[in-house]
PDB file of C-alpha atoms and ligand atoms in Angstrom:
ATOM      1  CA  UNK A   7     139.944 104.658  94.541  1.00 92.00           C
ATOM      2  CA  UNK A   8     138.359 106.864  96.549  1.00 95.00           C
ATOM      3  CA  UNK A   9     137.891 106.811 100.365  1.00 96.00           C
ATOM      4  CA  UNK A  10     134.320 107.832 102.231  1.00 96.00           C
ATOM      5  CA  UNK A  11     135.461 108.122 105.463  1.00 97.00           C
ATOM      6  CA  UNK A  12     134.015 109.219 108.778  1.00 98.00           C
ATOM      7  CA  UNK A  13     135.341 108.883 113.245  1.00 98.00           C
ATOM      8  CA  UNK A  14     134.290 109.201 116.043  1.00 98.00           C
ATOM      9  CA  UNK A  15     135.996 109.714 119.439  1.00 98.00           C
ATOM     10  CA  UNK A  16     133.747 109.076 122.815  1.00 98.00           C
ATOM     11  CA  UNK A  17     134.884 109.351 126.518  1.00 97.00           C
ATOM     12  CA  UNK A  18     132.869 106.452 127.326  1.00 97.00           C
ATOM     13  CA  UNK A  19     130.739 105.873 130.669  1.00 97.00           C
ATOM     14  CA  UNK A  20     133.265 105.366 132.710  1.00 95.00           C
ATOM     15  CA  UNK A  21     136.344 107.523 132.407  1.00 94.00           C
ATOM     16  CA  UNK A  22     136.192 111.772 133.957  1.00 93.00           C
ATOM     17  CA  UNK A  23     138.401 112.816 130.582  1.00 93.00           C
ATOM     18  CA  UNK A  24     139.245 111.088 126.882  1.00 96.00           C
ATOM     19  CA  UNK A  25     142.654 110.314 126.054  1.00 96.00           C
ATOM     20  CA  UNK A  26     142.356 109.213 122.692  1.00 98.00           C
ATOM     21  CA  UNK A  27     142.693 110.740 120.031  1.00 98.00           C
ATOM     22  CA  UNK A  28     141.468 110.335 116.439  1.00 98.00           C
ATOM     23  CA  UNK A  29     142.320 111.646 112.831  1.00 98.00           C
ATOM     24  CA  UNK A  30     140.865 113.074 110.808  1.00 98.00           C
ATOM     25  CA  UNK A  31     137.675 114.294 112.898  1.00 97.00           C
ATOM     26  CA  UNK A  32     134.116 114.321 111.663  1.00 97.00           C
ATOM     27  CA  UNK A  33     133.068 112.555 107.964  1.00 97.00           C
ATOM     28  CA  UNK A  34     134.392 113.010 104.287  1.00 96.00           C
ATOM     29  CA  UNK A  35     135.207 112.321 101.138  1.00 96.00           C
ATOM     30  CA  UNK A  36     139.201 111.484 100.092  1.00 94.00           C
ATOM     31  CA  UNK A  37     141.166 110.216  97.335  1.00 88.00           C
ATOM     32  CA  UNK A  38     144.883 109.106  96.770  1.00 77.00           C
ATOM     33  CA  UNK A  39     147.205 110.073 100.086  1.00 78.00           C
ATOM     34  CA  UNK A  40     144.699 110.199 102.856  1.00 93.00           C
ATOM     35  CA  UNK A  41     145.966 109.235 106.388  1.00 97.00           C
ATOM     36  CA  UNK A  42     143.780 108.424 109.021  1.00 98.00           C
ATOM     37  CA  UNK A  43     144.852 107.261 112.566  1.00 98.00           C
ATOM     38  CA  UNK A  44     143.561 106.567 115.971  1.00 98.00           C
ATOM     39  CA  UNK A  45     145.928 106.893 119.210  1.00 98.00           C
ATOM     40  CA  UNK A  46     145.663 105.957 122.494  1.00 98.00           C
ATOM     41  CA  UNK A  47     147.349 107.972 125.263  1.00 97.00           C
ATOM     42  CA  UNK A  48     148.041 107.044 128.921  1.00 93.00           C
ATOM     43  CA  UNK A  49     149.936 108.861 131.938  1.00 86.00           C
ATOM     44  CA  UNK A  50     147.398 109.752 134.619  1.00 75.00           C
ATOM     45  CA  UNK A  51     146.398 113.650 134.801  1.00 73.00           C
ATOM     46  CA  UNK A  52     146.440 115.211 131.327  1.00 80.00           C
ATOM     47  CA  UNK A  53     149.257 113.531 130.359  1.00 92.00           C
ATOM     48  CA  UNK A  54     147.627 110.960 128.332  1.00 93.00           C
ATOM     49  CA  UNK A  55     145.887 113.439 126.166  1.00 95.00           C
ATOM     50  CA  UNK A  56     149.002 115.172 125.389  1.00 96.00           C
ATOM     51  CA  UNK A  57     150.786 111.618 124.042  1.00 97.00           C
ATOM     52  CA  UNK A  58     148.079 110.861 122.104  1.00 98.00           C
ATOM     53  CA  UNK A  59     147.278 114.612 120.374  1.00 98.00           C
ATOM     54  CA  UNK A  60     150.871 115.044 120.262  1.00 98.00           C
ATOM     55  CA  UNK A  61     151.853 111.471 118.326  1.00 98.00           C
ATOM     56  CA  UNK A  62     149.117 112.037 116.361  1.00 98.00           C
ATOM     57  CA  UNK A  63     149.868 115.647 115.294  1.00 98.00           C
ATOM     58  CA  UNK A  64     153.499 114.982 114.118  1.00 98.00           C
ATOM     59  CA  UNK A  65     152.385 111.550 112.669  1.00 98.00           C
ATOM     60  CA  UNK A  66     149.952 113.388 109.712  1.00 97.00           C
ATOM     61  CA  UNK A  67     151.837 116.041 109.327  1.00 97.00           C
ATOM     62  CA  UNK A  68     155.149 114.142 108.309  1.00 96.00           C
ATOM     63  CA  UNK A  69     155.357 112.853 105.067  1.00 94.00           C
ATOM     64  CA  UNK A  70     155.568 109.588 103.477  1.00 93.00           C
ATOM     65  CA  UNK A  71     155.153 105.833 104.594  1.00 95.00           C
ATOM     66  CA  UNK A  72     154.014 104.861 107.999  1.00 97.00           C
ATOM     67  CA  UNK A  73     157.239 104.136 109.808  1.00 98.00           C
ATOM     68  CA  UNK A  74     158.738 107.965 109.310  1.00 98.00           C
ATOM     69  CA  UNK A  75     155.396 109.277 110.582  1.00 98.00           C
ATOM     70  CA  UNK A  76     155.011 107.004 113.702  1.00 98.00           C
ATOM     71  CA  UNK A  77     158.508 107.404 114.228  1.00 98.00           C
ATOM     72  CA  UNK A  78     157.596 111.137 114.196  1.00 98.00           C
ATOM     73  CA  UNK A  79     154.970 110.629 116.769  1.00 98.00           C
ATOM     74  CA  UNK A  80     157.809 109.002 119.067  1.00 98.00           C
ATOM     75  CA  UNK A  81     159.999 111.919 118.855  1.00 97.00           C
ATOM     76  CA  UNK A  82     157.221 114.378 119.628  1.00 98.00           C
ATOM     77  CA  UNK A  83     156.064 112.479 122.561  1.00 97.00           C
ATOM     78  CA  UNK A  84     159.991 112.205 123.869  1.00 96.00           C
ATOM     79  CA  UNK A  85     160.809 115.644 122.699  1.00 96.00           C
ATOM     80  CA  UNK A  86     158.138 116.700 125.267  1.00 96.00           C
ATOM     81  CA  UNK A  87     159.122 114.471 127.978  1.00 95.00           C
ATOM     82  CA  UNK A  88     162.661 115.798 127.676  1.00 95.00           C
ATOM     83  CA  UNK A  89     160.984 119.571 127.679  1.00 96.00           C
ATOM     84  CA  UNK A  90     158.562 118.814 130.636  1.00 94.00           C
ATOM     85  CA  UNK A  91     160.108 116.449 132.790  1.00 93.00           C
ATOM     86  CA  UNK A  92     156.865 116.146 135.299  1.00 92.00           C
ATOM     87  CA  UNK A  93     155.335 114.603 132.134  1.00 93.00           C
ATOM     88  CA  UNK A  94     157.818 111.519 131.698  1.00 92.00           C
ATOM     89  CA  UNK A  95     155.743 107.945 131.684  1.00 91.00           C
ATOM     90  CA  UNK A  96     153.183 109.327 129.533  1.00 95.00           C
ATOM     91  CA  UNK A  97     153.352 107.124 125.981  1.00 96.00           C
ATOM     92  CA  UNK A  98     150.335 106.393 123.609  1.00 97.00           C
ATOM     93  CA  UNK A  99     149.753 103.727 121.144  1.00 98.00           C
ATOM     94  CA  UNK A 100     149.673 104.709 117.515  1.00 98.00           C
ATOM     95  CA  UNK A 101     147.565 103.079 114.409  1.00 98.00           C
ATOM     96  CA  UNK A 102     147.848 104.629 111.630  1.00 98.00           C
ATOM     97  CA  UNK A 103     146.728 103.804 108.013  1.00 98.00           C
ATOM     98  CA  UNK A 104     148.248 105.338 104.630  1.00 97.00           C
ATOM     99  CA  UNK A 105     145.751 105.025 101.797  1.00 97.00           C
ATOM    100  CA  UNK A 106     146.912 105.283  98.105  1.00 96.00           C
ATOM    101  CA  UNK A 107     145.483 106.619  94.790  1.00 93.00           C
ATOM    102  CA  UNK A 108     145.628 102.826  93.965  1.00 93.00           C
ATOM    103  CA  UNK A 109     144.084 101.534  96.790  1.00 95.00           C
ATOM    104  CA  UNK A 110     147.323 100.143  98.592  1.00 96.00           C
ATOM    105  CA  UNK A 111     146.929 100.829 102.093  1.00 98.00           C
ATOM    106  CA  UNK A 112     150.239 101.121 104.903  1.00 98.00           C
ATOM    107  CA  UNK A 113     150.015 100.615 107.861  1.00 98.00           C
ATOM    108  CA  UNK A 114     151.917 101.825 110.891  1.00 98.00           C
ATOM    109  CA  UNK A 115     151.655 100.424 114.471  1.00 98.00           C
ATOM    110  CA  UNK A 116     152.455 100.296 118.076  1.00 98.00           C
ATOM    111  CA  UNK A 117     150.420  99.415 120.979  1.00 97.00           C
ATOM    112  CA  UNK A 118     147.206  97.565 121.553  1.00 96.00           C
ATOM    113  CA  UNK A 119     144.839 100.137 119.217  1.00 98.00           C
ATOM    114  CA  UNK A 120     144.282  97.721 115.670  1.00 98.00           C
ATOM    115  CA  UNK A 121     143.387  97.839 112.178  1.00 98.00           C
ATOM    116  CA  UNK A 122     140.475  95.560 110.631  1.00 98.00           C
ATOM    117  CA  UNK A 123     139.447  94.667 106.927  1.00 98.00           C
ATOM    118  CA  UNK A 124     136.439  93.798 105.925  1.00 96.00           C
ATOM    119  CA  UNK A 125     135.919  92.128 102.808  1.00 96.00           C
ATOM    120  CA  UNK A 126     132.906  90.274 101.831  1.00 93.00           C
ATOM    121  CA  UNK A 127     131.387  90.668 104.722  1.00 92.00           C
ATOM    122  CA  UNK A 128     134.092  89.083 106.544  1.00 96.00           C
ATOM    123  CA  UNK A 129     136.625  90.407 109.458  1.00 97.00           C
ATOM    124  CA  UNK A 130     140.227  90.440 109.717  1.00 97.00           C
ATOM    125  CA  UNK A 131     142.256  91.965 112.273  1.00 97.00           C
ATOM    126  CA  UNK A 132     145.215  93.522 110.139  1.00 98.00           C
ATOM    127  CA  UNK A 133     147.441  94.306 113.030  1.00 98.00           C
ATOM    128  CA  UNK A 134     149.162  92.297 116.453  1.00 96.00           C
ATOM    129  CA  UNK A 135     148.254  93.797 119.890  1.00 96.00           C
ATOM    130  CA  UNK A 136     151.141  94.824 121.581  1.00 95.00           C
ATOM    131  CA  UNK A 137     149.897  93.610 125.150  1.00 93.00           C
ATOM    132  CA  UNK A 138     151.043  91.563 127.457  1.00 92.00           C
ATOM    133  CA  UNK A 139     147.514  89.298 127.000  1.00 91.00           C
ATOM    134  CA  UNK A 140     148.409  88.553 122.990  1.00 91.00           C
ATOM    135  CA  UNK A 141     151.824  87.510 123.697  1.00 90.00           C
ATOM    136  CA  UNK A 142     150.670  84.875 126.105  1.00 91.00           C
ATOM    137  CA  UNK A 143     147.996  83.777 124.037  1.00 91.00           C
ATOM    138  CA  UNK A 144     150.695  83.664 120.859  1.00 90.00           C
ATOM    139  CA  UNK A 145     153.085  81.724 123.295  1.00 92.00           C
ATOM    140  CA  UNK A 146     150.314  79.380 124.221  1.00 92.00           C
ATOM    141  CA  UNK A 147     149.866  80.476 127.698  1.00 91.00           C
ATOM    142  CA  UNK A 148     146.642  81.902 127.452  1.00 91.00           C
ATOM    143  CA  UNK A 149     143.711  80.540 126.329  1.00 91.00           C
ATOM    144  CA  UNK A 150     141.846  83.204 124.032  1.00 86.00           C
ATOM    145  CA  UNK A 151     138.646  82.757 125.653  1.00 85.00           C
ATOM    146  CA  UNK A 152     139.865  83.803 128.852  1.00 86.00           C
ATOM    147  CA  UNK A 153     141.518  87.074 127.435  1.00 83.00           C
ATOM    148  CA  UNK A 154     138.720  89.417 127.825  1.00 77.00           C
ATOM    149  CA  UNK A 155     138.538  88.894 132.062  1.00 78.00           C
ATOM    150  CA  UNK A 156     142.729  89.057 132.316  1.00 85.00           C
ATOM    151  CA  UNK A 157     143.803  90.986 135.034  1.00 84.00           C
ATOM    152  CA  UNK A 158     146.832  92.429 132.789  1.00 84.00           C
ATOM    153  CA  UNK A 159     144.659  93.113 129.858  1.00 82.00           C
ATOM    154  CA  UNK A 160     145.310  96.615 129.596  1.00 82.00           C
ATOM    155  CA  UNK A 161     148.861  95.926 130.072  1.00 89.00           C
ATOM    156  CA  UNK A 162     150.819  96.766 126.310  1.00 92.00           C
ATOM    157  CA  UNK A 163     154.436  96.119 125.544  1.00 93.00           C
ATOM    158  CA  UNK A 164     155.044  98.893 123.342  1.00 95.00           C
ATOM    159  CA  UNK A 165     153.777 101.998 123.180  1.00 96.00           C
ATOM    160  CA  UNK A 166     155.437 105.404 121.716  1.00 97.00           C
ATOM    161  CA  UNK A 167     156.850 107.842 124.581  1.00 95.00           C
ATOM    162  CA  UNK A 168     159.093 104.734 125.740  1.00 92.00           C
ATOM    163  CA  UNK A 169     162.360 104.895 124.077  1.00 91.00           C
ATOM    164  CA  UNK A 170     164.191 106.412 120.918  1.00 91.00           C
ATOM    165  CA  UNK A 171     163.935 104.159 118.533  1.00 92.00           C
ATOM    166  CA  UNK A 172     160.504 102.298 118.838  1.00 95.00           C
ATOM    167  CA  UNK A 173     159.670  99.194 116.532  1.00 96.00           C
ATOM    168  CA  UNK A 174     157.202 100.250 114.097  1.00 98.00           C
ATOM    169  CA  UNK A 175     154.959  97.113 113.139  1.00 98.00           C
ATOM    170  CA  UNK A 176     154.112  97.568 108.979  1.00 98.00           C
ATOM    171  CA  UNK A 177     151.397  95.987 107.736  1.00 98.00           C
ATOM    172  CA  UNK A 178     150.257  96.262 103.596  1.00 98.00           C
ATOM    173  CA  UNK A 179     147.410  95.422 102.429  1.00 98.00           C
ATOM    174  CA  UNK A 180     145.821  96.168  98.369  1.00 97.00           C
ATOM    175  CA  UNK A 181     142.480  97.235  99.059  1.00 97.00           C
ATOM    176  CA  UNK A 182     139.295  96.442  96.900  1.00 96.00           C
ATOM    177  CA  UNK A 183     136.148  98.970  95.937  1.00 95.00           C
ATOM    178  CA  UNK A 184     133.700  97.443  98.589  1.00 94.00           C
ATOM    179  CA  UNK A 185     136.056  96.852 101.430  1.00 96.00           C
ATOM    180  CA  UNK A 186     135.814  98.518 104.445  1.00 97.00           C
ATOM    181  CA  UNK A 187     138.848  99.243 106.641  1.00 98.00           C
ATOM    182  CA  UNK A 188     138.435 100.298 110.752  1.00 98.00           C
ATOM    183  CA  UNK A 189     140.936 101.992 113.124  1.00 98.00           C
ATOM    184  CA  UNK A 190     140.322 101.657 116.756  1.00 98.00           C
ATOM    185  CA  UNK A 191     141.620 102.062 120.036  1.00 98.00           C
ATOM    186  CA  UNK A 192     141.110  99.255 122.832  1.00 96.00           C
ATOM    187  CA  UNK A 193     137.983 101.051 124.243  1.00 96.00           C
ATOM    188  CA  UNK A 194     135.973  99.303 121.239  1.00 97.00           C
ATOM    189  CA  UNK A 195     137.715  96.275 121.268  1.00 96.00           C
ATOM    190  CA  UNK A 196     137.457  95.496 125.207  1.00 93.00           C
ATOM    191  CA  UNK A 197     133.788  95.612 125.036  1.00 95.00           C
ATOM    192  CA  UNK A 198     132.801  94.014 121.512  1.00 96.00           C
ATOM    193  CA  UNK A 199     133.973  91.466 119.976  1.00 94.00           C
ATOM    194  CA  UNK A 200     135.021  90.926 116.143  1.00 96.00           C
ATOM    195  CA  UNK A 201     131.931  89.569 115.373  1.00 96.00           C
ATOM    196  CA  UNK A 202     129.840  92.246 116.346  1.00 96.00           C
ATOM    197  CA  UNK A 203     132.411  94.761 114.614  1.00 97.00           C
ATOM    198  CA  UNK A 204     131.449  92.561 111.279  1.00 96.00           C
ATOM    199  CA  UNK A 205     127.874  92.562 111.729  1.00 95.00           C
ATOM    200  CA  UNK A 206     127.661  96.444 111.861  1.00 95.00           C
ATOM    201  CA  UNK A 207     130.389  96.697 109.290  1.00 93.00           C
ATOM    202  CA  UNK A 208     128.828  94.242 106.567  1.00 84.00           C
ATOM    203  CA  UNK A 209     125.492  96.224 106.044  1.00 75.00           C
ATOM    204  CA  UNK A 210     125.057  98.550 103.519  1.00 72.00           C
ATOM    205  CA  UNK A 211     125.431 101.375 106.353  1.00 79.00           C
ATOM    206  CA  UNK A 212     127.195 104.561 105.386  1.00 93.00           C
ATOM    207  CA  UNK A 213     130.620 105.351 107.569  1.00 97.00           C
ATOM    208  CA  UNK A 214     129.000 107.544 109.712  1.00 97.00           C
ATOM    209  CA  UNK A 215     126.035 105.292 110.546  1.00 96.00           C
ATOM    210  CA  UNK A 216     128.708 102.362 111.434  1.00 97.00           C
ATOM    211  CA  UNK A 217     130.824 104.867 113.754  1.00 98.00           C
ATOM    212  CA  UNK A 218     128.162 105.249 115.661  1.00 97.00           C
ATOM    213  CA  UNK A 219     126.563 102.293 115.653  1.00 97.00           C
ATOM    214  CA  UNK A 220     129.614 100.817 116.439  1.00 98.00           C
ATOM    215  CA  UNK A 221     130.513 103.259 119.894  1.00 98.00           C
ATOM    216  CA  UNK A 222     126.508 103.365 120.515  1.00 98.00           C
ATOM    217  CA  UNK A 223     127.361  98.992 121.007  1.00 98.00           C
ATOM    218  CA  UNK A 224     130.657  99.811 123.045  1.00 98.00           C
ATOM    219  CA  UNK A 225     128.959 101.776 125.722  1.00 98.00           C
ATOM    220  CA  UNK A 226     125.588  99.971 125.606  1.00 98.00           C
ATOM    221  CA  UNK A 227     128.336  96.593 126.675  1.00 97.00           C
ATOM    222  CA  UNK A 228     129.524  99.093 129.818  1.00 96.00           C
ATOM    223  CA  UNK A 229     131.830 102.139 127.867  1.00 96.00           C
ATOM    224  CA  UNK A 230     134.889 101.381 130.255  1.00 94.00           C
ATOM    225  CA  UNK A 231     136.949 103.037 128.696  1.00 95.00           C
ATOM    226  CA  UNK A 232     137.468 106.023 125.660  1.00 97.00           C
ATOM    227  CA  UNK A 233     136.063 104.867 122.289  1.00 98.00           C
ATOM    228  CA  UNK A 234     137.451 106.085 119.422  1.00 98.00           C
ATOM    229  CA  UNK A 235     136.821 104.584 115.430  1.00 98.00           C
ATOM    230  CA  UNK A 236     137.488 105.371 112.383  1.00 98.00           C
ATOM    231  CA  UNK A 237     135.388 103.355 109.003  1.00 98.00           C
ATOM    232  CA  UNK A 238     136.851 104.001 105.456  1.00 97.00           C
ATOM    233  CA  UNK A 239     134.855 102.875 103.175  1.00 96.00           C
ATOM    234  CA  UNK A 240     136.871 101.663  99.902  1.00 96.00           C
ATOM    235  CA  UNK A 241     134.747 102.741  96.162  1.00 94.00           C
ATOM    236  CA  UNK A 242     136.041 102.951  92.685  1.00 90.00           C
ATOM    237  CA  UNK A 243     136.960 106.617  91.553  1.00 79.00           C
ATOM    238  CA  UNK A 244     133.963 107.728  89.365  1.00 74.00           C
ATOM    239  CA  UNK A 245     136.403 109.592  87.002  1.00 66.00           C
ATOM    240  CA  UNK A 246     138.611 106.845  86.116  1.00 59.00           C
TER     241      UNK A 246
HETATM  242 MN1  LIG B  29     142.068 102.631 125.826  1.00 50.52          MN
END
């Protein structure tokens, strides 16, 4: 397979800084091995930023499967904590996608950031926010439809930063030439919903048209907060 890739990361209209953070940054080309991830940082001051750029970081540049690498970011985020006391609360969410030569993609999470497929012009959200809203609605205590006004709805139950040994969500998935696979933090997600995410995905549109058609839709619904996407677009290797 190969991977045609491109992100974007926005402040918003909102929000004085961005504390997101996205890998890798701009638009390419990528075969067998490429990572991509989006993070989400939070901590007041700069804090947030340095979660998110730190998890991130140490999360590419480890090797292998997603659980070492997010359990990488984890450590980096503590590691600094431990260093720079004045810094402790800051965490960050983490979603972070392995794709293979074969087209089997890992993925690593934690947090309320999330992973869609789609296929046939259809959407599927690959990962489980890890917010205080989902669990409610998974409980049955929450109707989904009143989700998006929630008080708590930026509240998340797991984030990295938190504790040593963080549960790392894994989800697989074997990916198809045509499929399309987005990485995002909340910032899209809070202000769009699925379908419009599958509308903009299921045109012909290149990956960097969709990025920004997609954060051009998240601020023209209000930009609360950061926006930060990554498309991959999934096409059979011309050499094989
Ligand atoms: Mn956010």
């Amino acid at each position: 397979m190969i991977y045609r890739w491109a992100s974007s990361t926005d402040i918003g209209r909102l929000r004085d800084h961005n504390e997101d953070a996205v890998h890798p940054s701009g638009h390419g080309t990528a075969g067998g091995g490429f990572v991509a991830a989006v993070a989400d940082g939070m901590g007041g001051h700069v804090a947030g930023e340095v979660a998110s750029n730190l998890a991130l970081e140490a999360a590419v540049e480890t090797t292998g499967g997603p659980v070492p690498r997010v359990r990488a970011g984890n450590w980096a985020v503590m590691g600094r904590i431990r260093d720079e006391p004045e810094l402790s609360g800051m965490g960050t969410t983490l979603t972070l996608g392995v794709f293979g030569e074969d087209g089997d993609l890992a993925i690593g999470h934690v947090g309320d950031s999330r992973a869609y497929l789609i296929r046939e012009g259809r959407i599927r959200q690959l990962t489980r926010d890890h917010s205080l809203v989902a669990e409610l609605i998974e409980s049955g205590r929450l109707d989904p439809a009143d989700a998006a006004g929630h008080p708590f709805r930026s509240v998340i139950t797991r984030a990295l930063g938190l504790e040593q040994d963080v549960d790392v969500d894994v989800v697989e998935e074997r990916l198809a030439p045509g499929d399309r696979v987005v990485l995002c933090s909340d910032g899209l997600t809070s202000m769009i919903d699925d379908g419009d995410i599958e509308e903009i995905l299921s045109g012909s549109a290149d990956p960097e048209t969709a990025v920004a058609a997609l954060v051009e839709a998240a601020n023209s619904a209000g930009g609360n907060d950061n926006i930060t996407v990554v498309v991959v677009a999934v096409a059979d290797d011309p050499e094989d």
